[in-house]
mmCIF file with all atom_site columns, C-alpha atoms in Angstrom:
data_model
loop_
_atom_site.group_PDB
_atom_site.id
_atom_site.type_symbol
_atom_site.label_atom_id
_atom_site.label_alt_id
_atom_site.label_comp_id
_atom_site.label_asym_id
_atom_site.label_entity_id
_atom_site.label_seq_id
_atom_site.pdbx_PDB_ins_code
_atom_site.Cartn_x
_atom_site.Cartn_y
_atom_site.Cartn_z
_atom_site.occupancy
_atom_site.B_iso_or_equiv
_atom_site.pdbx_formal_charge
_atom_site.auth_seq_id
_atom_site.auth_comp_id
_atom_site.auth_asym_id
_atom_site.auth_atom_id
_atom_site.pdbx_PDB_model_num
ATOM 1   C CA . UNK A 1 1   ? -10.500 -55.935 16.416  1.00 40.00 ? 1   UNK A CA 1
ATOM 2   C CA . UNK A 1 2   ? -8.136  -53.723 13.911  1.00 43.00 ? 2   UNK A CA 1
ATOM 3   C CA . UNK A 1 3   ? -8.335  -55.652 10.446  1.00 48.00 ? 3   UNK A CA 1
ATOM 4   C CA . UNK A 1 4   ? -4.131  -55.245 9.784   1.00 51.00 ? 4   UNK A CA 1
ATOM 5   C CA . UNK A 1 5   ? -5.219  -57.657 6.354   1.00 53.00 ? 5   UNK A CA 1
ATOM 6   C CA . UNK A 1 6   ? -5.649  -54.888 4.243   1.00 55.00 ? 6   UNK A CA 1
ATOM 7   C CA . UNK A 1 7   ? -3.604  -51.243 3.390   1.00 56.00 ? 7   UNK A CA 1
ATOM 8   C CA . UNK A 1 8   ? -4.662  -47.590 1.989   1.00 62.00 ? 8   UNK A CA 1
ATOM 9   C CA . UNK A 1 9   ? -2.493  -45.394 0.544   1.00 71.00 ? 9   UNK A CA 1
ATOM 10  C CA . UNK A 1 10  ? -2.843  -42.368 0.196   1.00 74.00 ? 10  UNK A CA 1
ATOM 11  C CA . UNK A 1 11  ? -0.583  -38.526 0.329   1.00 79.00 ? 11  UNK A CA 1
ATOM 12  C CA . UNK A 1 12  ? -1.175  -35.883 2.341   1.00 78.00 ? 12  UNK A CA 1
ATOM 13  C CA . UNK A 1 13  ? 1.236   -33.178 1.036   1.00 79.00 ? 13  UNK A CA 1
ATOM 14  C CA . UNK A 1 14  ? 1.624   -29.677 3.769   1.00 77.00 ? 14  UNK A CA 1
ATOM 15  C CA . UNK A 1 15  ? 3.095   -26.844 3.055   1.00 76.00 ? 15  UNK A CA 1
ATOM 16  C CA . UNK A 1 16  ? 3.930   -23.724 5.309   1.00 76.00 ? 16  UNK A CA 1
ATOM 17  C CA . UNK A 1 17  ? 5.285   -20.570 4.511   1.00 75.00 ? 17  UNK A CA 1
ATOM 18  C CA . UNK A 1 18  ? 7.177   -17.260 6.519   1.00 75.00 ? 18  UNK A CA 1
ATOM 19  C CA . UNK A 1 19  ? 5.550   -14.593 3.826   1.00 76.00 ? 19  UNK A CA 1
ATOM 20  C CA . UNK A 1 20  ? 8.438   -12.313 5.664   1.00 77.00 ? 20  UNK A CA 1
ATOM 21  C CA . UNK A 1 21  ? 11.444  -14.705 5.069   1.00 77.00 ? 21  UNK A CA 1
ATOM 22  C CA . UNK A 1 22  ? 9.953   -15.095 1.405   1.00 77.00 ? 22  UNK A CA 1
ATOM 23  C CA . UNK A 1 23  ? 9.573   -11.221 0.495   1.00 78.00 ? 23  UNK A CA 1
ATOM 24  C CA . UNK A 1 24  ? 12.927  -11.110 2.185   1.00 76.00 ? 24  UNK A CA 1
ATOM 25  C CA . UNK A 1 25  ? 14.919  -14.210 0.407   1.00 78.00 ? 25  UNK A CA 1
ATOM 26  C CA . UNK A 1 26  ? 13.228  -12.036 -2.765  1.00 76.00 ? 26  UNK A CA 1
ATOM 27  C CA . UNK A 1 27  ? 14.302  -8.954  -1.984  1.00 76.00 ? 27  UNK A CA 1
ATOM 28  C CA . UNK A 1 28  ? 17.886  -10.208 -1.320  1.00 74.00 ? 28  UNK A CA 1
ATOM 29  C CA . UNK A 1 29  ? 17.475  -11.928 -5.318  1.00 74.00 ? 29  UNK A CA 1
ATOM 30  C CA . UNK A 1 30  ? 15.921  -8.780  -7.162  1.00 72.00 ? 30  UNK A CA 1
ATOM 31  C CA . UNK A 1 31  ? 17.878  -5.731  -8.485  1.00 74.00 ? 31  UNK A CA 1
ATOM 32  C CA . UNK A 1 32  ? 18.205  -3.092  -6.020  1.00 71.00 ? 32  UNK A CA 1
ATOM 33  C CA . UNK A 1 33  ? 15.259  -0.684  -8.032  1.00 70.00 ? 33  UNK A CA 1
ATOM 34  C CA . UNK A 1 34  ? 12.630  -3.414  -7.440  1.00 72.00 ? 34  UNK A CA 1
ATOM 35  C CA . UNK A 1 35  ? 10.483  -1.740  -4.656  1.00 70.00 ? 35  UNK A CA 1
ATOM 36  C CA . UNK A 1 36  ? 8.621   -5.009  -1.920  1.00 68.00 ? 36  UNK A CA 1
ATOM 37  C CA . UNK A 1 37  ? 5.840   -3.497  -2.528  1.00 66.00 ? 37  UNK A CA 1
ATOM 38  C CA . UNK A 1 38  ? 6.427   -4.856  -6.644  1.00 70.00 ? 38  UNK A CA 1
ATOM 39  C CA . UNK A 1 39  ? 8.012   -8.488  -4.787  1.00 68.00 ? 39  UNK A CA 1
ATOM 40  C CA . UNK A 1 40  ? 4.093   -8.600  -2.921  1.00 70.00 ? 40  UNK A CA 1
ATOM 41  C CA . UNK A 1 41  ? 2.512   -9.169  -5.862  1.00 68.00 ? 41  UNK A CA 1
ATOM 42  C CA . UNK A 1 42  ? 4.636   -12.488 -5.865  1.00 68.00 ? 42  UNK A CA 1
ATOM 43  C CA . UNK A 1 43  ? 3.768   -14.196 -2.665  1.00 68.00 ? 43  UNK A CA 1
ATOM 44  C CA . UNK A 1 44  ? 2.323   -17.134 -2.594  1.00 66.00 ? 44  UNK A CA 1
ATOM 45  C CA . UNK A 1 45  ? -0.066  -18.601 -0.287  1.00 70.00 ? 45  UNK A CA 1
ATOM 46  C CA . UNK A 1 46  ? 0.934   -19.034 3.325   1.00 74.00 ? 46  UNK A CA 1
ATOM 47  C CA . UNK A 1 47  ? -0.258  -22.810 4.291   1.00 76.00 ? 47  UNK A CA 1
ATOM 48  C CA . UNK A 1 48  ? -2.066  -24.979 1.800   1.00 77.00 ? 48  UNK A CA 1
ATOM 49  C CA . UNK A 1 49  ? -2.255  -28.737 1.557   1.00 79.00 ? 49  UNK A CA 1
ATOM 50  C CA . UNK A 1 50  ? -2.751  -31.966 -1.143  1.00 81.00 ? 50  UNK A CA 1
ATOM 51  C CA . UNK A 1 51  ? -4.517  -35.162 -0.517  1.00 80.00 ? 51  UNK A CA 1
ATOM 52  C CA . UNK A 1 52  ? -4.170  -37.989 -3.001  1.00 78.00 ? 52  UNK A CA 1
ATOM 53  C CA . UNK A 1 53  ? -6.842  -40.006 -0.918  1.00 74.00 ? 53  UNK A CA 1
ATOM 54  C CA . UNK A 1 54  ? -9.338  -42.551 -3.099  1.00 70.00 ? 54  UNK A CA 1
ATOM 55  C CA . UNK A 1 55  ? -11.999 -42.060 0.159   1.00 74.00 ? 55  UNK A CA 1
ATOM 56  C CA . UNK A 1 56  ? -13.933 -38.353 -0.064  1.00 76.00 ? 56  UNK A CA 1
ATOM 57  C CA . UNK A 1 57  ? -15.399 -38.535 3.550   1.00 79.00 ? 57  UNK A CA 1
ATOM 58  C CA . UNK A 1 58  ? -11.269 -39.616 4.827   1.00 77.00 ? 58  UNK A CA 1
ATOM 59  C CA . UNK A 1 59  ? -9.983  -36.322 2.546   1.00 80.00 ? 59  UNK A CA 1
ATOM 60  C CA . UNK A 1 60  ? -12.499 -34.265 3.962   1.00 83.00 ? 60  UNK A CA 1
ATOM 61  C CA . UNK A 1 61  ? -11.905 -34.848 7.453   1.00 82.00 ? 61  UNK A CA 1
ATOM 62  C CA . UNK A 1 62  ? -8.141  -34.548 7.532   1.00 81.00 ? 62  UNK A CA 1
ATOM 63  C CA . UNK A 1 63  ? -8.816  -31.017 5.348   1.00 84.00 ? 63  UNK A CA 1
ATOM 64  C CA . UNK A 1 64  ? -10.871 -29.882 8.070   1.00 85.00 ? 64  UNK A CA 1
ATOM 65  C CA . UNK A 1 65  ? -8.474  -30.880 10.686  1.00 85.00 ? 65  UNK A CA 1
ATOM 66  C CA . UNK A 1 66  ? -5.987  -28.508 8.781   1.00 82.00 ? 66  UNK A CA 1
ATOM 67  C CA . UNK A 1 67  ? -8.470  -25.873 8.596   1.00 82.00 ? 67  UNK A CA 1
ATOM 68  C CA . UNK A 1 68  ? -9.486  -25.311 12.189  1.00 82.00 ? 68  UNK A CA 1
ATOM 69  C CA . UNK A 1 69  ? -5.598  -25.362 12.685  1.00 79.00 ? 69  UNK A CA 1
ATOM 70  C CA . UNK A 1 70  ? -5.458  -23.142 10.439  1.00 75.00 ? 70  UNK A CA 1
ATOM 71  C CA . UNK A 1 71  ? -8.785  -21.010 12.258  1.00 75.00 ? 71  UNK A CA 1
ATOM 72  C CA . UNK A 1 72  ? -6.474  -21.440 15.954  1.00 73.00 ? 72  UNK A CA 1
ATOM 73  C CA . UNK A 1 73  ? -3.209  -19.496 14.536  1.00 70.00 ? 73  UNK A CA 1
ATOM 74  C CA . UNK A 1 74  ? -2.513  -16.213 15.638  1.00 69.00 ? 74  UNK A CA 1
ATOM 75  C CA . UNK A 1 75  ? -3.560  -12.960 13.241  1.00 67.00 ? 75  UNK A CA 1
ATOM 76  C CA . UNK A 1 76  ? -1.354  -10.149 13.047  1.00 68.00 ? 76  UNK A CA 1
ATOM 77  C CA . UNK A 1 77  ? -3.358  -7.015  12.662  1.00 70.00 ? 77  UNK A CA 1
ATOM 78  C CA . UNK A 1 78  ? -4.570  -4.788  9.491   1.00 69.00 ? 78  UNK A CA 1
ATOM 79  C CA . UNK A 1 79  ? -5.791  -2.194  8.339   1.00 71.00 ? 79  UNK A CA 1
ATOM 80  C CA . UNK A 1 80  ? -9.053  -3.475  6.731   1.00 74.00 ? 80  UNK A CA 1
ATOM 81  C CA . UNK A 1 81  ? -9.070  0.417   4.744   1.00 77.00 ? 81  UNK A CA 1
ATOM 82  C CA . UNK A 1 82  ? -5.801  -0.296  3.247   1.00 77.00 ? 82  UNK A CA 1
ATOM 83  C CA . UNK A 1 83  ? -6.282  -3.062  1.465   1.00 75.00 ? 83  UNK A CA 1
ATOM 84  C CA . UNK A 1 84  ? -9.322  -1.903  0.116   1.00 80.00 ? 84  UNK A CA 1
ATOM 85  C CA . UNK A 1 85  ? -7.907  0.968   -1.235  1.00 81.00 ? 85  UNK A CA 1
ATOM 86  C CA . UNK A 1 86  ? -4.635  -0.558  -2.303  1.00 79.00 ? 86  UNK A CA 1
ATOM 87  C CA . UNK A 1 87  ? -5.765  -1.588  -5.536  1.00 80.00 ? 87  UNK A CA 1
ATOM 88  C CA . UNK A 1 88  ? -6.930  1.790   -6.555  1.00 83.00 ? 88  UNK A CA 1
ATOM 89  C CA . UNK A 1 89  ? -3.430  3.224   -5.418  1.00 83.00 ? 89  UNK A CA 1
ATOM 90  C CA . UNK A 1 90  ? -2.498  4.113   -8.825  1.00 84.00 ? 90  UNK A CA 1
ATOM 91  C CA . UNK A 1 91  ? -5.624  5.874   -9.044  1.00 87.00 ? 91  UNK A CA 1
ATOM 92  C CA . UNK A 1 92  ? -4.241  8.674   -6.071  1.00 87.00 ? 92  UNK A CA 1
ATOM 93  C CA . UNK A 1 93  ? -1.659  10.880  -7.758  1.00 86.00 ? 93  UNK A CA 1
ATOM 94  C CA . UNK A 1 94  ? -3.325  11.336  -11.209 1.00 86.00 ? 94  UNK A CA 1
ATOM 95  C CA . UNK A 1 95  ? -7.227  11.917  -9.656  1.00 88.00 ? 95  UNK A CA 1
ATOM 96  C CA . UNK A 1 96  ? -5.604  13.751  -6.502  1.00 86.00 ? 96  UNK A CA 1
ATOM 97  C CA . UNK A 1 97  ? -2.895  16.903  -8.883  1.00 85.00 ? 97  UNK A CA 1
ATOM 98  C CA . UNK A 1 98  ? -5.964  17.307  -11.262 1.00 86.00 ? 98  UNK A CA 1
ATOM 99  C CA . UNK A 1 99  ? -8.217  18.454  -8.603  1.00 87.00 ? 99  UNK A CA 1
ATOM 100 C CA . UNK A 1 100 ? -5.918  20.228  -6.775  1.00 85.00 ? 100 UNK A CA 1
ATOM 101 C CA . UNK A 1 101 ? -4.920  22.259  -10.249 1.00 84.00 ? 101 UNK A CA 1
ATOM 102 C CA . UNK A 1 102 ? -8.546  22.990  -10.092 1.00 86.00 ? 102 UNK A CA 1
ATOM 103 C CA . UNK A 1 103 ? -9.087  24.308  -6.679  1.00 85.00 ? 103 UNK A CA 1
ATOM 104 C CA . UNK A 1 104 ? -5.856  26.492  -8.237  1.00 84.00 ? 104 UNK A CA 1
ATOM 105 C CA . UNK A 1 105 ? -7.755  27.479  -11.755 1.00 84.00 ? 105 UNK A CA 1
ATOM 106 C CA . UNK A 1 106 ? -10.856 27.795  -9.458  1.00 84.00 ? 106 UNK A CA 1
ATOM 107 C CA . UNK A 1 107 ? -10.131 30.139  -6.553  1.00 82.00 ? 107 UNK A CA 1
ATOM 108 C CA . UNK A 1 108 ? -7.840  32.542  -8.842  1.00 80.00 ? 108 UNK A CA 1
ATOM 109 C CA . UNK A 1 109 ? -10.694 32.874  -11.602 1.00 80.00 ? 109 UNK A CA 1
ATOM 110 C CA . UNK A 1 110 ? -12.515 33.387  -8.706  1.00 80.00 ? 110 UNK A CA 1
ATOM 111 C CA . UNK A 1 111 ? -11.010 36.190  -6.493  1.00 75.00 ? 111 UNK A CA 1
ATOM 112 C CA . UNK A 1 112 ? -9.300  37.735  -10.060 1.00 74.00 ? 112 UNK A CA 1
ATOM 113 C CA . UNK A 1 113 ? -9.764  41.069  -10.328 1.00 68.00 ? 113 UNK A CA 1
ATOM 114 C CA . UNK A 1 114 ? -9.270  42.253  -14.267 1.00 66.00 ? 114 UNK A CA 1
ATOM 115 C CA . UNK A 1 115 ? -9.443  45.926  -13.118 1.00 67.00 ? 115 UNK A CA 1
ATOM 116 C CA . UNK A 1 116 ? -6.216  45.477  -11.495 1.00 65.00 ? 116 UNK A CA 1
ATOM 117 C CA . UNK A 1 117 ? -4.419  42.809  -13.859 1.00 67.00 ? 117 UNK A CA 1
ATOM 118 C CA . UNK A 1 118 ? -4.324  44.498  -16.929 1.00 69.00 ? 118 UNK A CA 1
ATOM 119 C CA . UNK A 1 119 ? -1.816  45.587  -18.769 1.00 70.00 ? 119 UNK A CA 1
ATOM 120 C CA . UNK A 1 120 ? 2.378   44.681  -18.163 1.00 72.00 ? 120 UNK A CA 1
ATOM 121 C CA . UNK A 1 121 ? 0.795   43.388  -15.066 1.00 73.00 ? 121 UNK A CA 1
ATOM 122 C CA . UNK A 1 122 ? -1.096  40.422  -17.111 1.00 78.00 ? 122 UNK A CA 1
ATOM 123 C CA . UNK A 1 123 ? 1.600   40.786  -18.282 1.00 79.00 ? 123 UNK A CA 1
ATOM 124 C CA . UNK A 1 124 ? 3.442   39.530  -14.942 1.00 80.00 ? 124 UNK A CA 1
ATOM 125 C CA . UNK A 1 125 ? 0.083   37.710  -13.984 1.00 78.00 ? 125 UNK A CA 1
ATOM 126 C CA . UNK A 1 126 ? -0.069  34.735  -16.540 1.00 81.00 ? 126 UNK A CA 1
ATOM 127 C CA . UNK A 1 127 ? 4.287   33.749  -15.734 1.00 82.00 ? 127 UNK A CA 1
ATOM 128 C CA . UNK A 1 128 ? 3.321   33.693  -12.075 1.00 81.00 ? 128 UNK A CA 1
ATOM 129 C CA . UNK A 1 129 ? 0.509   32.070  -11.983 1.00 81.00 ? 129 UNK A CA 1
ATOM 130 C CA . UNK A 1 130 ? 1.962   29.491  -14.912 1.00 83.00 ? 130 UNK A CA 1
ATOM 131 C CA . UNK A 1 131 ? 4.878   29.138  -11.720 1.00 84.00 ? 131 UNK A CA 1
ATOM 132 C CA . UNK A 1 132 ? 2.425   28.395  -9.164  1.00 83.00 ? 132 UNK A CA 1
ATOM 133 C CA . UNK A 1 133 ? 0.317   26.138  -10.882 1.00 83.00 ? 133 UNK A CA 1
ATOM 134 C CA . UNK A 1 134 ? 3.673   24.046  -12.231 1.00 86.00 ? 134 UNK A CA 1
ATOM 135 C CA . UNK A 1 135 ? 5.697   24.836  -8.619  1.00 86.00 ? 135 UNK A CA 1
ATOM 136 C CA . UNK A 1 136 ? 2.329   23.448  -6.648  1.00 85.00 ? 136 UNK A CA 1
ATOM 137 C CA . UNK A 1 137 ? 1.118   20.710  -9.317  1.00 85.00 ? 137 UNK A CA 1
ATOM 138 C CA . UNK A 1 138 ? 5.096   19.520  -8.660  1.00 87.00 ? 138 UNK A CA 1
ATOM 139 C CA . UNK A 1 139 ? 5.351   19.819  -5.679  1.00 87.00 ? 139 UNK A CA 1
ATOM 140 C CA . UNK A 1 140 ? 0.951   17.801  -4.112  1.00 87.00 ? 140 UNK A CA 1
ATOM 141 C CA . UNK A 1 141 ? 2.702   15.089  -6.646  1.00 87.00 ? 141 UNK A CA 1
ATOM 142 C CA . UNK A 1 142 ? 5.448   14.638  -4.739  1.00 88.00 ? 142 UNK A CA 1
ATOM 143 C CA . UNK A 1 143 ? 3.004   14.063  -1.953  1.00 88.00 ? 143 UNK A CA 1
ATOM 144 C CA . UNK A 1 144 ? 0.219   11.955  -3.286  1.00 89.00 ? 144 UNK A CA 1
ATOM 145 C CA . UNK A 1 145 ? 2.734   9.504   -5.118  1.00 88.00 ? 145 UNK A CA 1
ATOM 146 C CA . UNK A 1 146 ? 4.355   9.003   -1.863  1.00 85.00 ? 146 UNK A CA 1
ATOM 147 C CA . UNK A 1 147 ? 0.815   8.027   -0.642  1.00 86.00 ? 147 UNK A CA 1
ATOM 148 C CA . UNK A 1 148 ? 1.184   5.866   -3.041  1.00 84.00 ? 148 UNK A CA 1
ATOM 149 C CA . UNK A 1 149 ? 4.338   3.958   -2.918  1.00 81.00 ? 149 UNK A CA 1
ATOM 150 C CA . UNK A 1 150 ? 3.290   4.379   0.809   1.00 81.00 ? 150 UNK A CA 1
ATOM 151 C CA . UNK A 1 151 ? -0.409  2.609   0.759   1.00 81.00 ? 151 UNK A CA 1
ATOM 152 C CA . UNK A 1 152 ? 1.757   -0.649  -1.531  1.00 77.00 ? 152 UNK A CA 1
ATOM 153 C CA . UNK A 1 153 ? 4.167   -1.297  0.560   1.00 75.00 ? 153 UNK A CA 1
ATOM 154 C CA . UNK A 1 154 ? 2.064   -1.080  3.320   1.00 77.00 ? 154 UNK A CA 1
ATOM 155 C CA . UNK A 1 155 ? 2.467   -5.290  3.818   1.00 75.00 ? 155 UNK A CA 1
ATOM 156 C CA . UNK A 1 156 ? 0.046   -8.431  6.119   1.00 73.00 ? 156 UNK A CA 1
ATOM 157 C CA . UNK A 1 157 ? 2.584   -9.396  7.882   1.00 73.00 ? 157 UNK A CA 1
ATOM 158 C CA . UNK A 1 158 ? 2.196   -13.458 7.788   1.00 73.00 ? 158 UNK A CA 1
ATOM 159 C CA . UNK A 1 159 ? 5.421   -15.181 9.547   1.00 71.00 ? 159 UNK A CA 1
ATOM 160 C CA . UNK A 1 160 ? 6.792   -18.056 11.528  1.00 72.00 ? 160 UNK A CA 1
ATOM 161 C CA . UNK A 1 161 ? 8.175   -17.102 14.653  1.00 72.00 ? 161 UNK A CA 1
ATOM 162 C CA . UNK A 1 162 ? 10.486  -20.431 15.264  1.00 71.00 ? 162 UNK A CA 1
ATOM 163 C CA . UNK A 1 163 ? 14.481  -18.630 15.940  1.00 77.00 ? 163 UNK A CA 1
ATOM 164 C CA . UNK A 1 164 ? 16.314  -15.324 16.518  1.00 80.00 ? 164 UNK A CA 1
ATOM 165 C CA . UNK A 1 165 ? 16.084  -14.797 13.233  1.00 78.00 ? 165 UNK A CA 1
ATOM 166 C CA . UNK A 1 166 ? 12.336  -15.481 12.011  1.00 79.00 ? 166 UNK A CA 1
ATOM 167 C CA . UNK A 1 167 ? 11.951  -12.986 15.829  1.00 80.00 ? 167 UNK A CA 1
ATOM 168 C CA . UNK A 1 168 ? 14.371  -9.658  13.913  1.00 83.00 ? 168 UNK A CA 1
ATOM 169 C CA . UNK A 1 169 ? 12.781  -10.794 11.261  1.00 81.00 ? 169 UNK A CA 1
ATOM 170 C CA . UNK A 1 170 ? 9.186   -9.604  12.232  1.00 80.00 ? 170 UNK A CA 1
ATOM 171 C CA . UNK A 1 171 ? 10.205  -6.974  14.236  1.00 83.00 ? 171 UNK A CA 1
ATOM 172 C CA . UNK A 1 172 ? 11.741  -5.129  11.155  1.00 82.00 ? 172 UNK A CA 1
ATOM 173 C CA . UNK A 1 173 ? 8.692   -5.341  9.434   1.00 79.00 ? 173 UNK A CA 1
ATOM 174 C CA . UNK A 1 174 ? 6.506   -4.514  12.192  1.00 81.00 ? 174 UNK A CA 1
ATOM 175 C CA . UNK A 1 175 ? 9.050   -1.222  12.145  1.00 83.00 ? 175 UNK A CA 1
ATOM 176 C CA . UNK A 1 176 ? 8.648   -0.573  8.149   1.00 81.00 ? 176 UNK A CA 1
ATOM 177 C CA . UNK A 1 177 ? 4.722   -1.213  8.264   1.00 80.00 ? 177 UNK A CA 1
ATOM 178 C CA . UNK A 1 178 ? 4.550   1.295   11.663  1.00 82.00 ? 178 UNK A CA 1
ATOM 179 C CA . UNK A 1 179 ? 6.438   3.875   9.241   1.00 82.00 ? 179 UNK A CA 1
ATOM 180 C CA . UNK A 1 180 ? 4.748   3.620   5.936   1.00 79.00 ? 180 UNK A CA 1
ATOM 181 C CA . UNK A 1 181 ? 1.826   4.803   8.275   1.00 82.00 ? 181 UNK A CA 1
ATOM 182 C CA . UNK A 1 182 ? 3.402   7.820   10.383  1.00 85.00 ? 182 UNK A CA 1
ATOM 183 C CA . UNK A 1 183 ? 4.751   8.970   7.113   1.00 83.00 ? 183 UNK A CA 1
ATOM 184 C CA . UNK A 1 184 ? 1.688   7.999   5.006   1.00 81.00 ? 184 UNK A CA 1
ATOM 185 C CA . UNK A 1 185 ? -0.304  10.315  7.191   1.00 85.00 ? 185 UNK A CA 1
ATOM 186 C CA . UNK A 1 186 ? 2.700   12.665  7.310   1.00 87.00 ? 186 UNK A CA 1
ATOM 187 C CA . UNK A 1 187 ? 2.349   13.010  3.040   1.00 86.00 ? 187 UNK A CA 1
ATOM 188 C CA . UNK A 1 188 ? -1.799  13.355  3.123   1.00 85.00 ? 188 UNK A CA 1
ATOM 189 C CA . UNK A 1 189 ? -1.691  15.842  5.933   1.00 87.00 ? 189 UNK A CA 1
ATOM 190 C CA . UNK A 1 190 ? 1.133   17.955  3.430   1.00 87.00 ? 190 UNK A CA 1
ATOM 191 C CA . UNK A 1 191 ? -1.596  17.179  0.049   1.00 85.00 ? 191 UNK A CA 1
ATOM 192 C CA . UNK A 1 192 ? -3.897  18.345  2.573   1.00 84.00 ? 192 UNK A CA 1
ATOM 193 C CA . UNK A 1 193 ? -2.316  21.805  3.407   1.00 86.00 ? 193 UNK A CA 1
ATOM 194 C CA . UNK A 1 194 ? -1.406  21.658  -0.347  1.00 83.00 ? 194 UNK A CA 1
ATOM 195 C CA . UNK A 1 195 ? -4.949  21.725  -0.811  1.00 81.00 ? 195 UNK A CA 1
ATOM 196 C CA . UNK A 1 196 ? -5.883  24.632  1.862   1.00 81.00 ? 196 UNK A CA 1
ATOM 197 C CA . UNK A 1 197 ? -3.102  27.265  0.561   1.00 81.00 ? 197 UNK A CA 1
ATOM 198 C CA . UNK A 1 198 ? -4.159  27.239  -2.931  1.00 81.00 ? 198 UNK A CA 1
ATOM 199 C CA . UNK A 1 199 ? -7.346  29.491  -1.627  1.00 79.00 ? 199 UNK A CA 1
ATOM 200 C CA . UNK A 1 200 ? -4.670  31.767  -1.631  1.00 80.00 ? 200 UNK A CA 1
ATOM 201 C CA . UNK A 1 201 ? -3.090  31.125  -4.190  1.00 80.00 ? 201 UNK A CA 1
ATOM 202 C CA . UNK A 1 202 ? -4.552  34.846  -5.889  1.00 75.00 ? 202 UNK A CA 1
ATOM 203 C CA . UNK A 1 203 ? -3.118  36.693  -3.262  1.00 78.00 ? 203 UNK A CA 1
ATOM 204 C CA . UNK A 1 204 ? 0.044   35.282  -3.482  1.00 78.00 ? 204 UNK A CA 1
ATOM 205 C CA . UNK A 1 205 ? 0.494   35.697  -7.403  1.00 77.00 ? 205 UNK A CA 1
ATOM 206 C CA . UNK A 1 206 ? -0.868  39.629  -6.229  1.00 75.00 ? 206 UNK A CA 1
ATOM 207 C CA . UNK A 1 207 ? 1.953   40.134  -3.853  1.00 76.00 ? 207 UNK A CA 1
ATOM 208 C CA . UNK A 1 208 ? 4.887   38.852  -6.585  1.00 72.00 ? 208 UNK A CA 1
ATOM 209 C CA . UNK A 1 209 ? 3.838   40.826  -9.099  1.00 72.00 ? 209 UNK A CA 1
ATOM 210 C CA . UNK A 1 210 ? 3.560   43.669  -7.234  1.00 70.00 ? 210 UNK A CA 1
#
């Protein structure tokens, strides 16, 4: 027997958003110079539930069902290392640039032969060393800034797949993340090459001034 003599009022609000659709809309409305990495900072939660109900036990039952449904959804694969580095990505160009410049100084100082670098050659050496220092510093800064932007631009794919438009959007951002990873690896590799090349900076300077 069901007692229908009393009614209970309650309000349940579920919000489910596709982050890819949200960021795509933000990109269409934002100026062209605003990066995806910057816009991603304004993304809100993908799923939330709000309950206005006087009975806590029943309200808790609704939230538990919602949580179970969320846990049952498929999750896109993410690279945890990138998410851990992201908050500190701004340090990469600064620290990396300092390390590369320090390597140039250390290797050159250890290899320099004061008996050879004298008189007119010392002036040429200073000019060549300063030029190499600036060139290598700028090259490493370009690679390191590229790594920073790619880390910041890597997105955790959270989306709703309801229609053909969603499918195109998912494919687009999957490809974008893949390109970011490849470009990031190449930029890191080029930075390592630059770092290793500093070992031969003195030999290069000697070759230039002679």
